[in-house]
mmCIF file with all atom_site columns, C-alpha atoms in Angstrom:
data_model
loop_
_atom_site.group_PDB
_atom_site.id
_atom_site.type_symbol
_atom_site.label_atom_id
_atom_site.label_alt_id
_atom_site.label_comp_id
_atom_site.label_asym_id
_atom_site.label_entity_id
_atom_site.label_seq_id
_atom_site.pdbx_PDB_ins_code
_atom_site.Cartn_x
_atom_site.Cartn_y
_atom_site.Cartn_z
_atom_site.occupancy
_atom_site.B_iso_or_equiv
_atom_site.pdbx_formal_charge
_atom_site.auth_seq_id
_atom_site.auth_comp_id
_atom_site.auth_asym_id
_atom_site.auth_atom_id
_atom_site.pdbx_PDB_model_num
ATOM 1   C CA . MET A 1 1   ? -28.416 24.803 22.854 1.00 68.00 ? 1   MET A CA 1
ATOM 2   C CA . ILE A 1 2   ? -29.924 28.774 23.035 1.00 77.00 ? 2   ILE A CA 1
ATOM 3   C CA . ASN A 1 3   ? -28.429 29.950 20.151 1.00 82.00 ? 3   ASN A CA 1
ATOM 4   C CA . ALA A 1 4   ? -29.828 26.871 18.504 1.00 84.00 ? 4   ALA A CA 1
ATOM 5   C CA . LEU A 1 5   ? -33.587 27.001 19.715 1.00 85.00 ? 5   LEU A CA 1
ATOM 6   C CA . TRP A 1 6   ? -33.920 31.243 18.155 1.00 78.00 ? 6   TRP A CA 1
ATOM 7   C CA . ILE A 1 7   ? -31.856 29.846 15.121 1.00 85.00 ? 7   ILE A CA 1
ATOM 8   C CA . PHE A 1 8   ? -34.520 26.859 14.892 1.00 86.00 ? 8   PHE A CA 1
ATOM 9   C CA . MET A 1 9   ? -37.370 29.454 15.311 1.00 82.00 ? 9   MET A CA 1
ATOM 10  C CA . LEU A 1 10  ? -35.586 31.558 13.039 1.00 79.00 ? 10  LEU A CA 1
ATOM 11  C CA . VAL A 1 11  ? -35.324 30.476 10.373 1.00 84.00 ? 11  VAL A CA 1
ATOM 12  C CA . VAL A 1 12  ? -38.831 27.807 11.085 1.00 84.00 ? 12  VAL A CA 1
ATOM 13  C CA . GLY A 1 13  ? -40.994 31.499 11.360 1.00 80.00 ? 13  GLY A CA 1
ATOM 14  C CA . PHE A 1 14  ? -38.899 32.106 8.305  1.00 78.00 ? 14  PHE A CA 1
ATOM 15  C CA . ILE A 1 15  ? -39.712 29.176 6.299  1.00 85.00 ? 15  ILE A CA 1
ATOM 16  C CA . ALA A 1 16  ? -43.891 29.515 7.286  1.00 83.00 ? 16  ALA A CA 1
ATOM 17  C CA . ALA A 1 17  ? -43.872 32.673 6.058  1.00 80.00 ? 17  ALA A CA 1
ATOM 18  C CA . ALA A 1 18  ? -42.091 32.441 2.765  1.00 80.00 ? 18  ALA A CA 1
ATOM 19  C CA . ALA A 1 19  ? -45.064 29.443 2.443  1.00 82.00 ? 19  ALA A CA 1
ATOM 20  C CA . GLN A 1 20  ? -47.496 31.747 2.939  1.00 80.00 ? 20  GLN A CA 1
ATOM 21  C CA . GLY A 1 21  ? -46.218 34.802 0.413  1.00 78.00 ? 21  GLY A CA 1
ATOM 22  C CA . ARG A 1 22  ? -45.730 36.874 3.158  1.00 80.00 ? 22  ARG A CA 1
ATOM 23  C CA . ILE A 1 23  ? -41.865 37.251 2.714  1.00 76.00 ? 23  ILE A CA 1
ATOM 24  C CA . GLU A 1 24  ? -42.509 40.871 3.973  1.00 79.00 ? 24  GLU A CA 1
ATOM 25  C CA . LEU A 1 25  ? -44.228 40.058 7.066  1.00 77.00 ? 25  LEU A CA 1
ATOM 26  C CA . VAL A 1 26  ? -40.336 38.355 8.503  1.00 77.00 ? 26  VAL A CA 1
ATOM 27  C CA . THR A 1 27  ? -38.625 42.480 8.067  1.00 77.00 ? 27  THR A CA 1
ATOM 28  C CA . GLU A 1 28  ? -41.725 44.310 10.113 1.00 81.00 ? 28  GLU A CA 1
ATOM 29  C CA . ALA A 1 29  ? -41.262 41.565 13.032 1.00 80.00 ? 29  ALA A CA 1
ATOM 30  C CA . VAL A 1 30  ? -37.987 42.176 12.417 1.00 77.00 ? 30  VAL A CA 1
ATOM 31  C CA . PHE A 1 31  ? -38.308 46.590 12.492 1.00 80.00 ? 31  PHE A CA 1
ATOM 32  C CA . ASP A 1 32  ? -40.872 46.142 15.189 1.00 81.00 ? 32  ASP A CA 1
ATOM 33  C CA . GLY A 1 33  ? -39.229 43.532 17.581 1.00 78.00 ? 33  GLY A CA 1
ATOM 34  C CA . ALA A 1 34  ? -36.206 45.684 18.143 1.00 79.00 ? 34  ALA A CA 1
ATOM 35  C CA . LYS A 1 35  ? -38.077 49.095 18.251 1.00 77.00 ? 35  LYS A CA 1
ATOM 36  C CA . THR A 1 36  ? -39.744 47.566 21.363 1.00 76.00 ? 36  THR A CA 1
ATOM 37  C CA . GLY A 1 37  ? -36.676 46.053 22.577 1.00 74.00 ? 37  GLY A CA 1
ATOM 38  C CA . VAL A 1 38  ? -35.308 49.770 22.513 1.00 76.00 ? 38  VAL A CA 1
ATOM 39  C CA . GLY A 1 39  ? -38.209 50.638 24.298 1.00 72.00 ? 39  GLY A CA 1
ATOM 40  C CA . VAL A 1 40  ? -38.550 48.922 26.548 1.00 68.00 ? 40  VAL A CA 1
ATOM 41  C CA . SER A 1 41  ? -34.728 48.863 26.937 1.00 72.00 ? 41  SER A CA 1
ATOM 42  C CA . PHE A 1 42  ? -35.613 52.421 28.370 1.00 71.00 ? 42  PHE A CA 1
ATOM 43  C CA . GLY A 1 43  ? -37.936 52.651 29.841 1.00 64.00 ? 43  GLY A CA 1
ATOM 44  C CA . LEU A 1 44  ? -35.760 49.569 32.552 1.00 66.00 ? 44  LEU A CA 1
ATOM 45  C CA . ILE A 1 45  ? -33.505 52.892 32.423 1.00 73.00 ? 45  ILE A CA 1
ATOM 46  C CA . SER A 1 46  ? -34.660 55.175 35.050 1.00 68.00 ? 46  SER A CA 1
ATOM 47  C CA . VAL A 1 47  ? -36.105 52.507 36.687 1.00 65.00 ? 47  VAL A CA 1
ATOM 48  C CA . MET A 1 48  ? -32.961 50.509 37.131 1.00 66.00 ? 48  MET A CA 1
ATOM 49  C CA . VAL A 1 49  ? -30.685 53.664 38.269 1.00 73.00 ? 49  VAL A CA 1
ATOM 50  C CA . PHE A 1 50  ? -32.720 54.404 40.409 1.00 70.00 ? 50  PHE A CA 1
ATOM 51  C CA . TRP A 1 51  ? -33.065 51.500 42.282 1.00 65.00 ? 51  TRP A CA 1
ATOM 52  C CA . LEU A 1 52  ? -29.400 51.530 41.876 1.00 67.00 ? 52  LEU A CA 1
ATOM 53  C CA . GLY A 1 53  ? -28.511 54.245 43.604 1.00 74.00 ? 53  GLY A CA 1
ATOM 54  C CA . MET A 1 54  ? -30.781 53.721 46.714 1.00 69.00 ? 54  MET A CA 1
ATOM 55  C CA . MET A 1 55  ? -29.033 50.202 46.827 1.00 65.00 ? 55  MET A CA 1
ATOM 56  C CA . ARG A 1 56  ? -25.992 52.847 46.889 1.00 72.00 ? 56  ARG A CA 1
ATOM 57  C CA . ILE A 1 57  ? -27.256 54.878 49.404 1.00 77.00 ? 57  ILE A CA 1
ATOM 58  C CA . ALA A 1 58  ? -28.479 51.381 51.209 1.00 68.00 ? 58  ALA A CA 1
ATOM 59  C CA . GLU A 1 59  ? -24.838 50.143 51.195 1.00 68.00 ? 59  GLU A CA 1
ATOM 60  C CA . ASP A 1 60  ? -23.398 53.975 52.256 1.00 76.00 ? 60  ASP A CA 1
ATOM 61  C CA . ALA A 1 61  ? -24.643 53.661 55.145 1.00 75.00 ? 61  ALA A CA 1
ATOM 62  C CA . LYS A 1 62  ? -24.423 50.886 56.237 1.00 72.00 ? 62  LYS A CA 1
ATOM 63  C CA . LEU A 1 63  ? -28.057 48.576 56.376 1.00 71.00 ? 63  LEU A CA 1
ATOM 64  C CA . LEU A 1 64  ? -26.684 46.127 53.377 1.00 64.00 ? 64  LEU A CA 1
ATOM 65  C CA . ASP A 1 65  ? -23.652 45.283 55.959 1.00 68.00 ? 65  ASP A CA 1
ATOM 66  C CA . LYS A 1 66  ? -27.067 45.183 58.479 1.00 73.00 ? 66  LYS A CA 1
ATOM 67  C CA . LEU A 1 67  ? -29.079 42.988 56.958 1.00 70.00 ? 67  LEU A CA 1
ATOM 68  C CA . ALA A 1 68  ? -26.095 40.561 55.550 1.00 67.00 ? 68  ALA A CA 1
ATOM 69  C CA . LYS A 1 69  ? -25.952 40.051 59.776 1.00 73.00 ? 69  LYS A CA 1
ATOM 70  C CA . LEU A 1 70  ? -29.394 39.503 59.373 1.00 77.00 ? 70  LEU A CA 1
ATOM 71  C CA . LEU A 1 71  ? -29.391 36.406 56.893 1.00 75.00 ? 71  LEU A CA 1
ATOM 72  C CA . GLY A 1 72  ? -25.972 34.911 58.486 1.00 77.00 ? 72  GLY A CA 1
ATOM 73  C CA . PRO A 1 73  ? -27.649 32.564 60.115 1.00 83.00 ? 73  PRO A CA 1
ATOM 74  C CA . ILE A 1 74  ? -29.889 31.830 57.328 1.00 83.00 ? 74  ILE A CA 1
ATOM 75  C CA . VAL A 1 75  ? -26.822 31.679 55.491 1.00 84.00 ? 75  VAL A CA 1
ATOM 76  C CA . GLY A 1 76  ? -25.219 29.395 58.130 1.00 83.00 ? 76  GLY A CA 1
ATOM 77  C CA . TYR A 1 77  ? -28.232 27.101 58.589 1.00 85.00 ? 77  TYR A CA 1
ATOM 78  C CA . LEU A 1 78  ? -28.000 26.548 54.373 1.00 87.00 ? 78  LEU A CA 1
ATOM 79  C CA . PHE A 1 79  ? -24.174 26.520 53.339 1.00 88.00 ? 79  PHE A CA 1
ATOM 80  C CA . PRO A 1 80  ? -22.942 24.010 56.196 1.00 85.00 ? 80  PRO A CA 1
ATOM 81  C CA . ASP A 1 81  ? -19.979 23.181 54.367 1.00 86.00 ? 81  ASP A CA 1
ATOM 82  C CA . VAL A 1 82  ? -18.740 26.674 54.165 1.00 87.00 ? 82  VAL A CA 1
ATOM 83  C CA . PRO A 1 83  ? -16.045 27.455 56.400 1.00 87.00 ? 83  PRO A CA 1
ATOM 84  C CA . LYS A 1 84  ? -17.227 30.425 58.521 1.00 81.00 ? 84  LYS A CA 1
ATOM 85  C CA . ASN A 1 85  ? -15.514 34.120 57.437 1.00 78.00 ? 85  ASN A CA 1
ATOM 86  C CA . HIS A 1 86  ? -14.882 32.197 53.874 1.00 85.00 ? 86  HIS A CA 1
ATOM 87  C CA . PRO A 1 87  ? -15.032 35.424 51.787 1.00 82.00 ? 87  PRO A CA 1
ATOM 88  C CA . ALA A 1 88  ? -17.802 33.442 49.888 1.00 85.00 ? 88  ALA A CA 1
ATOM 89  C CA . LEU A 1 89  ? -20.390 33.461 52.497 1.00 84.00 ? 89  LEU A CA 1
ATOM 90  C CA . GLY A 1 90  ? -20.002 37.458 51.919 1.00 80.00 ? 90  GLY A CA 1
ATOM 91  C CA . PHE A 1 91  ? -20.496 37.308 48.205 1.00 84.00 ? 91  PHE A CA 1
ATOM 92  C CA . ILE A 1 92  ? -23.577 34.800 49.008 1.00 86.00 ? 92  ILE A CA 1
ATOM 93  C CA . MET A 1 93  ? -25.139 37.508 52.024 1.00 83.00 ? 93  MET A CA 1
ATOM 94  C CA . SER A 1 94  ? -24.515 40.180 48.881 1.00 79.00 ? 94  SER A CA 1
ATOM 95  C CA . ASN A 1 95  ? -26.165 38.431 46.238 1.00 83.00 ? 95  ASN A CA 1
ATOM 96  C CA . MET A 1 96  ? -29.636 37.535 48.204 1.00 84.00 ? 96  MET A CA 1
ATOM 97  C CA . SER A 1 97  ? -29.895 41.601 49.326 1.00 78.00 ? 97  SER A CA 1
ATOM 98  C CA . ALA A 1 98  ? -30.001 42.768 45.986 1.00 78.00 ? 98  ALA A CA 1
ATOM 99  C CA . ASN A 1 99  ? -31.868 39.220 44.764 1.00 82.00 ? 99  ASN A CA 1
ATOM 100 C CA . LEU A 1 100 ? -34.610 40.646 47.831 1.00 80.00 ? 100 LEU A CA 1
ATOM 101 C CA . LEU A 1 101 ? -34.646 44.174 46.488 1.00 74.00 ? 101 LEU A CA 1
ATOM 102 C CA . GLY A 1 102 ? -35.216 43.062 43.035 1.00 73.00 ? 102 GLY A CA 1
ATOM 103 C CA . LEU A 1 103 ? -31.805 43.711 41.642 1.00 72.00 ? 103 LEU A CA 1
ATOM 104 C CA . GLY A 1 104 ? -31.333 40.664 39.623 1.00 70.00 ? 104 GLY A CA 1
ATOM 105 C CA . ASN A 1 105 ? -28.308 42.643 37.575 1.00 69.00 ? 105 ASN A CA 1
ATOM 106 C CA . ALA A 1 106 ? -26.223 43.551 41.214 1.00 70.00 ? 106 ALA A CA 1
ATOM 107 C CA . ALA A 1 107 ? -27.149 40.318 41.978 1.00 78.00 ? 107 ALA A CA 1
ATOM 108 C CA . THR A 1 108 ? -25.251 38.228 39.600 1.00 80.00 ? 108 THR A CA 1
ATOM 109 C CA . PRO A 1 109 ? -21.589 39.860 40.060 1.00 82.00 ? 109 PRO A CA 1
ATOM 110 C CA . MET A 1 110 ? -22.118 38.696 43.779 1.00 82.00 ? 110 MET A CA 1
ATOM 111 C CA . GLY A 1 111 ? -23.122 35.337 42.619 1.00 86.00 ? 111 GLY A CA 1
ATOM 112 C CA . ILE A 1 112 ? -20.487 35.129 40.600 1.00 88.00 ? 112 ILE A CA 1
ATOM 113 C CA . ARG A 1 113 ? -18.699 35.853 43.001 1.00 88.00 ? 113 ARG A CA 1
ATOM 114 C CA . ALA A 1 114 ? -19.785 33.345 44.647 1.00 89.00 ? 114 ALA A CA 1
ATOM 115 C CA . MET A 1 115 ? -19.390 30.568 42.715 1.00 91.00 ? 115 MET A CA 1
ATOM 116 C CA . GLN A 1 116 ? -15.967 31.386 41.920 1.00 90.00 ? 116 GLN A CA 1
ATOM 117 C CA . GLU A 1 117 ? -15.614 31.161 46.108 1.00 90.00 ? 117 GLU A CA 1
ATOM 118 C CA . LEU A 1 118 ? -16.962 27.553 46.484 1.00 91.00 ? 118 LEU A CA 1
ATOM 119 C CA . GLN A 1 119 ? -15.452 26.088 43.221 1.00 91.00 ? 119 GLN A CA 1
ATOM 120 C CA . LYS A 1 120 ? -11.986 27.005 45.596 1.00 90.00 ? 120 LYS A CA 1
ATOM 121 C CA . LEU A 1 121 ? -13.794 24.691 47.779 1.00 89.00 ? 121 LEU A CA 1
ATOM 122 C CA . ASN A 1 122 ? -15.059 22.582 45.983 1.00 89.00 ? 122 ASN A CA 1
ATOM 123 C CA . PRO A 1 123 ? -13.127 18.995 45.648 1.00 87.00 ? 123 PRO A CA 1
ATOM 124 C CA . ASP A 1 124 ? -14.077 17.570 42.035 1.00 86.00 ? 124 ASP A CA 1
ATOM 125 C CA . LYS A 1 125 ? -13.433 20.600 40.059 1.00 85.00 ? 125 LYS A CA 1
ATOM 126 C CA . SER A 1 126 ? -15.471 18.663 37.284 1.00 86.00 ? 126 SER A CA 1
ATOM 127 C CA . THR A 1 127 ? -18.954 18.597 39.625 1.00 86.00 ? 127 THR A CA 1
ATOM 128 C CA . ALA A 1 128 ? -21.082 20.711 40.653 1.00 86.00 ? 128 ALA A CA 1
ATOM 129 C CA . SER A 1 129 ? -20.702 21.291 45.188 1.00 88.00 ? 129 SER A CA 1
ATOM 130 C CA . PRO A 1 130 ? -23.517 21.019 47.110 1.00 87.00 ? 130 PRO A CA 1
ATOM 131 C CA . ALA A 1 131 ? -22.814 24.460 48.896 1.00 89.00 ? 131 ALA A CA 1
ATOM 132 C CA . MET A 1 132 ? -22.560 25.285 44.846 1.00 90.00 ? 132 MET A CA 1
ATOM 133 C CA . CYS A 1 133 ? -26.084 23.005 43.877 1.00 89.00 ? 133 CYS A CA 1
ATOM 134 C CA . THR A 1 134 ? -28.049 25.574 46.787 1.00 90.00 ? 134 THR A CA 1
ATOM 135 C CA . LEU A 1 135 ? -26.552 29.122 46.056 1.00 90.00 ? 135 LEU A CA 1
ATOM 136 C CA . LEU A 1 136 ? -28.105 28.037 42.231 1.00 89.00 ? 136 LEU A CA 1
ATOM 137 C CA . ALA A 1 137 ? -31.289 27.514 43.432 1.00 89.00 ? 137 ALA A CA 1
ATOM 138 C CA . ILE A 1 138 ? -31.751 30.382 46.369 1.00 88.00 ? 138 ILE A CA 1
ATOM 139 C CA . ASN A 1 139 ? -30.417 32.519 43.426 1.00 87.00 ? 139 ASN A CA 1
ATOM 140 C CA . THR A 1 140 ? -33.173 31.188 41.287 1.00 85.00 ? 140 THR A CA 1
ATOM 141 C CA . ALA A 1 141 ? -36.217 30.731 43.212 1.00 86.00 ? 141 ALA A CA 1
ATOM 142 C CA . SER A 1 142 ? -34.875 33.712 45.671 1.00 84.00 ? 142 SER A CA 1
ATOM 143 C CA . ILE A 1 143 ? -37.720 35.971 47.985 1.00 85.00 ? 143 ILE A CA 1
ATOM 144 C CA . THR A 1 144 ? -38.439 38.700 46.306 1.00 84.00 ? 144 THR A CA 1
ATOM 145 C CA . LEU A 1 145 ? -39.706 42.074 48.507 1.00 83.00 ? 145 LEU A CA 1
ATOM 146 C CA . ILE A 1 146 ? -39.014 43.953 45.170 1.00 79.00 ? 146 ILE A CA 1
ATOM 147 C CA . PRO A 1 147 ? -39.762 43.408 41.522 1.00 81.00 ? 147 PRO A CA 1
ATOM 148 C CA . THR A 1 148 ? -38.190 46.291 40.566 1.00 75.00 ? 148 THR A CA 1
ATOM 149 C CA . THR A 1 149 ? -37.833 45.662 36.887 1.00 73.00 ? 149 THR A CA 1
ATOM 150 C CA . LEU A 1 150 ? -41.215 44.235 36.851 1.00 78.00 ? 150 LEU A CA 1
ATOM 151 C CA . ILE A 1 151 ? -42.588 47.382 37.669 1.00 79.00 ? 151 ILE A CA 1
ATOM 152 C CA . ALA A 1 152 ? -39.570 48.802 35.224 1.00 75.00 ? 152 ALA A CA 1
ATOM 153 C CA . ILE A 1 153 ? -41.796 47.117 32.161 1.00 76.00 ? 153 ILE A CA 1
ATOM 154 C CA . ARG A 1 154 ? -45.051 47.582 33.559 1.00 82.00 ? 154 ARG A CA 1
ATOM 155 C CA . MET A 1 155 ? -44.130 51.168 33.387 1.00 78.00 ? 155 MET A CA 1
ATOM 156 C CA . ASN A 1 156 ? -42.740 50.937 29.373 1.00 73.00 ? 156 ASN A CA 1
ATOM 157 C CA . PHE A 1 157 ? -46.163 49.064 28.610 1.00 77.00 ? 157 PHE A CA 1
ATOM 158 C CA . ASN A 1 158 ? -48.471 52.562 30.797 1.00 81.00 ? 158 ASN A CA 1
ATOM 159 C CA . SER A 1 159 ? -49.687 49.808 33.405 1.00 83.00 ? 159 SER A CA 1
ATOM 160 C CA . ALA A 1 160 ? -52.497 51.394 35.245 1.00 86.00 ? 160 ALA A CA 1
ATOM 161 C CA . ASN A 1 161 ? -50.866 50.010 38.956 1.00 88.00 ? 161 ASN A CA 1
ATOM 162 C CA . PRO A 1 162 ? -47.334 48.811 37.894 1.00 84.00 ? 162 PRO A CA 1
ATOM 163 C CA . ALA A 1 163 ? -46.780 48.023 41.354 1.00 84.00 ? 163 ALA A CA 1
ATOM 164 C CA . GLU A 1 164 ? -49.765 46.012 42.169 1.00 89.00 ? 164 GLU A CA 1
ATOM 165 C CA . ILE A 1 165 ? -47.694 42.703 41.741 1.00 88.00 ? 165 ILE A CA 1
ATOM 166 C CA . VAL A 1 166 ? -46.215 43.834 44.958 1.00 88.00 ? 166 VAL A CA 1
ATOM 167 C CA . GLY A 1 167 ? -47.824 41.458 47.068 1.00 90.00 ? 167 GLY A CA 1
ATOM 168 C CA . THR A 1 168 ? -48.335 38.808 44.730 1.00 90.00 ? 168 THR A CA 1
ATOM 169 C CA . THR A 1 169 ? -44.725 38.439 43.977 1.00 88.00 ? 169 THR A CA 1
ATOM 170 C CA . LEU A 1 170 ? -43.508 38.046 47.093 1.00 90.00 ? 170 LEU A CA 1
ATOM 171 C CA . ILE A 1 171 ? -45.880 35.547 47.703 1.00 93.00 ? 171 ILE A CA 1
ATOM 172 C CA . ALA A 1 172 ? -45.081 33.478 44.482 1.00 91.00 ? 172 ALA A CA 1
ATOM 173 C CA . THR A 1 173 ? -41.151 34.156 45.644 1.00 90.00 ? 173 THR A CA 1
ATOM 174 C CA . MET A 1 174 ? -42.008 32.815 48.896 1.00 92.00 ? 174 MET A CA 1
ATOM 175 C CA . ILE A 1 175 ? -42.907 30.321 47.679 1.00 94.00 ? 175 ILE A CA 1
ATOM 176 C CA . ALA A 1 176 ? -40.610 29.135 44.975 1.00 91.00 ? 176 ALA A CA 1
ATOM 177 C CA . THR A 1 177 ? -38.155 29.295 48.092 1.00 90.00 ? 177 THR A CA 1
ATOM 178 C CA . ALA A 1 178 ? -39.205 27.613 50.387 1.00 92.00 ? 178 ALA A CA 1
ATOM 179 C CA . ALA A 1 179 ? -40.396 24.078 47.658 1.00 92.00 ? 179 ALA A CA 1
ATOM 180 C CA . ALA A 1 180 ? -36.131 24.773 46.264 1.00 90.00 ? 180 ALA A CA 1
ATOM 181 C CA . ILE A 1 181 ? -34.480 24.848 50.023 1.00 90.00 ? 181 ILE A CA 1
ATOM 182 C CA . LEU A 1 182 ? -36.781 21.716 50.582 1.00 92.00 ? 182 LEU A CA 1
ATOM 183 C CA . ALA A 1 183 ? -35.907 20.250 47.163 1.00 90.00 ? 183 ALA A CA 1
ATOM 184 C CA . ASP A 1 184 ? -31.686 20.883 48.016 1.00 87.00 ? 184 ASP A CA 1
ATOM 185 C CA . ARG A 1 185 ? -32.023 19.669 51.265 1.00 87.00 ? 185 ARG A CA 1
ATOM 186 C CA . TRP A 1 186 ? -33.843 16.590 50.215 1.00 88.00 ? 186 TRP A CA 1
ATOM 187 C CA . TYR A 1 187 ? -30.922 16.141 47.285 1.00 84.00 ? 187 TYR A CA 1
ATOM 188 C CA . ARG A 1 188 ? -28.394 17.072 50.654 1.00 79.00 ? 188 ARG A CA 1
ATOM 189 C CA . ASN A 1 189 ? -29.697 14.277 52.592 1.00 81.00 ? 189 ASN A CA 1
ATOM 190 C CA . ARG A 1 190 ? -30.333 12.120 48.991 1.00 78.00 ? 190 ARG A CA 1
ATOM 191 C CA . TYR A 1 191 ? -26.518 12.288 48.635 1.00 70.00 ? 191 TYR A CA 1
ATOM 192 C CA . ARG A 1 192 ? -24.857 11.994 51.995 1.00 66.00 ? 192 ARG A CA 1
ATOM 193 C CA . HIS A 1 193 ? -27.118 9.418  52.396 1.00 57.00 ? 193 HIS A CA 1
ATOM 194 C CA . ALA A 1 194 ? -25.659 7.553  48.736 1.00 55.00 ? 194 ALA A CA 1
ATOM 195 C CA . PRO A 1 195 ? -23.769 4.802  48.832 1.00 51.00 ? 195 PRO A CA 1
ATOM 196 C CA . PRO A 1 196 ? -19.599 4.281  48.114 1.00 48.00 ? 196 PRO A CA 1
ATOM 197 C CA . THR A 1 197 ? -18.326 5.699  44.680 1.00 46.00 ? 197 THR A CA 1
ATOM 198 C CA . GLY A 1 198 ? -18.059 1.597  42.736 1.00 44.00 ? 198 GLY A CA 1
ATOM 199 C CA . THR A 1 199 ? -20.670 0.121  44.376 1.00 40.00 ? 199 THR A CA 1
ATOM 200 C CA . ALA A 1 200 ? -24.203 -0.639 42.029 1.00 39.00 ? 200 ALA A CA 1
ATOM 201 C CA . ASP A 1 201 ? -26.208 2.933  43.465 1.00 41.00 ? 201 ASP A CA 1
ATOM 202 C CA . SER A 1 202 ? -23.219 4.710  42.395 1.00 37.00 ? 202 SER A CA 1
ATOM 203 C CA . ALA A 1 203 ? -24.996 6.744  39.865 1.00 35.00 ? 203 ALA A CA 1
ATOM 204 C CA . THR A 1 204 ? -27.154 7.267  43.015 1.00 33.00 ? 204 THR A CA 1
ATOM 205 C CA . SER A 1 205 ? -24.452 9.073  44.086 1.00 39.00 ? 205 SER A CA 1
ATOM 206 C CA . SER A 1 206 ? -23.745 11.173 40.994 1.00 38.00 ? 206 SER A CA 1
ATOM 207 C CA . ILE A 1 207 ? -27.314 12.580 40.531 1.00 36.00 ? 207 ILE A CA 1
ATOM 208 C CA . GLY A 1 208 ? -27.816 14.129 44.219 1.00 42.00 ? 208 GLY A CA 1
ATOM 209 C CA . ARG A 1 209 ? -24.669 16.129 43.345 1.00 40.00 ? 209 ARG A CA 1
ATOM 210 C CA . ALA A 1 210 ? -25.749 16.696 40.323 1.00 40.00 ? 210 ALA A CA 1
ATOM 211 C CA . GLY A 1 211 ? -28.885 18.479 42.113 1.00 40.00 ? 211 GLY A CA 1
#
């Protein structure tokens, strides 16, 4: 779907430029976009390397383990259907720890591994389980203490104060996380009290499971 949208926008842009007799604008936009993309990427490298290094130091110093222990009760509440000491919980806590530090790139592999482990517990392999939906919601709307990537982008574009977004980002992500958890609880309750499969309201069960 994303590929189709990109192709659609490219084709529309090309047609619009051709209709106005300004086809050279397409070439200019392509080279300007490539130049900007490379510049932003190089600008992100230094910051990402720094924070990934800090993450490794925290890991070697067992700080991530301590953070994971602090998150343990929260994870147990959010994922009540995942057995204790299951490998998925460890990956979930690592994913949440990385997201707290704004390290989305580091959080992604842990999130994928967590999903793989949750899929092993999923009785219906063709439909996402409630735990998988919860992980997706939490990962997408995670509380971020340090928005590393956004700070790097602002630095790359010569922001006068790149870190001034820390406070507003924290508030916004806290609200987003609270909304995600409330929505997840609502859908879980709806799924739990849904009529058995085969009744006239069986579609409700499917909606709850997808949510």
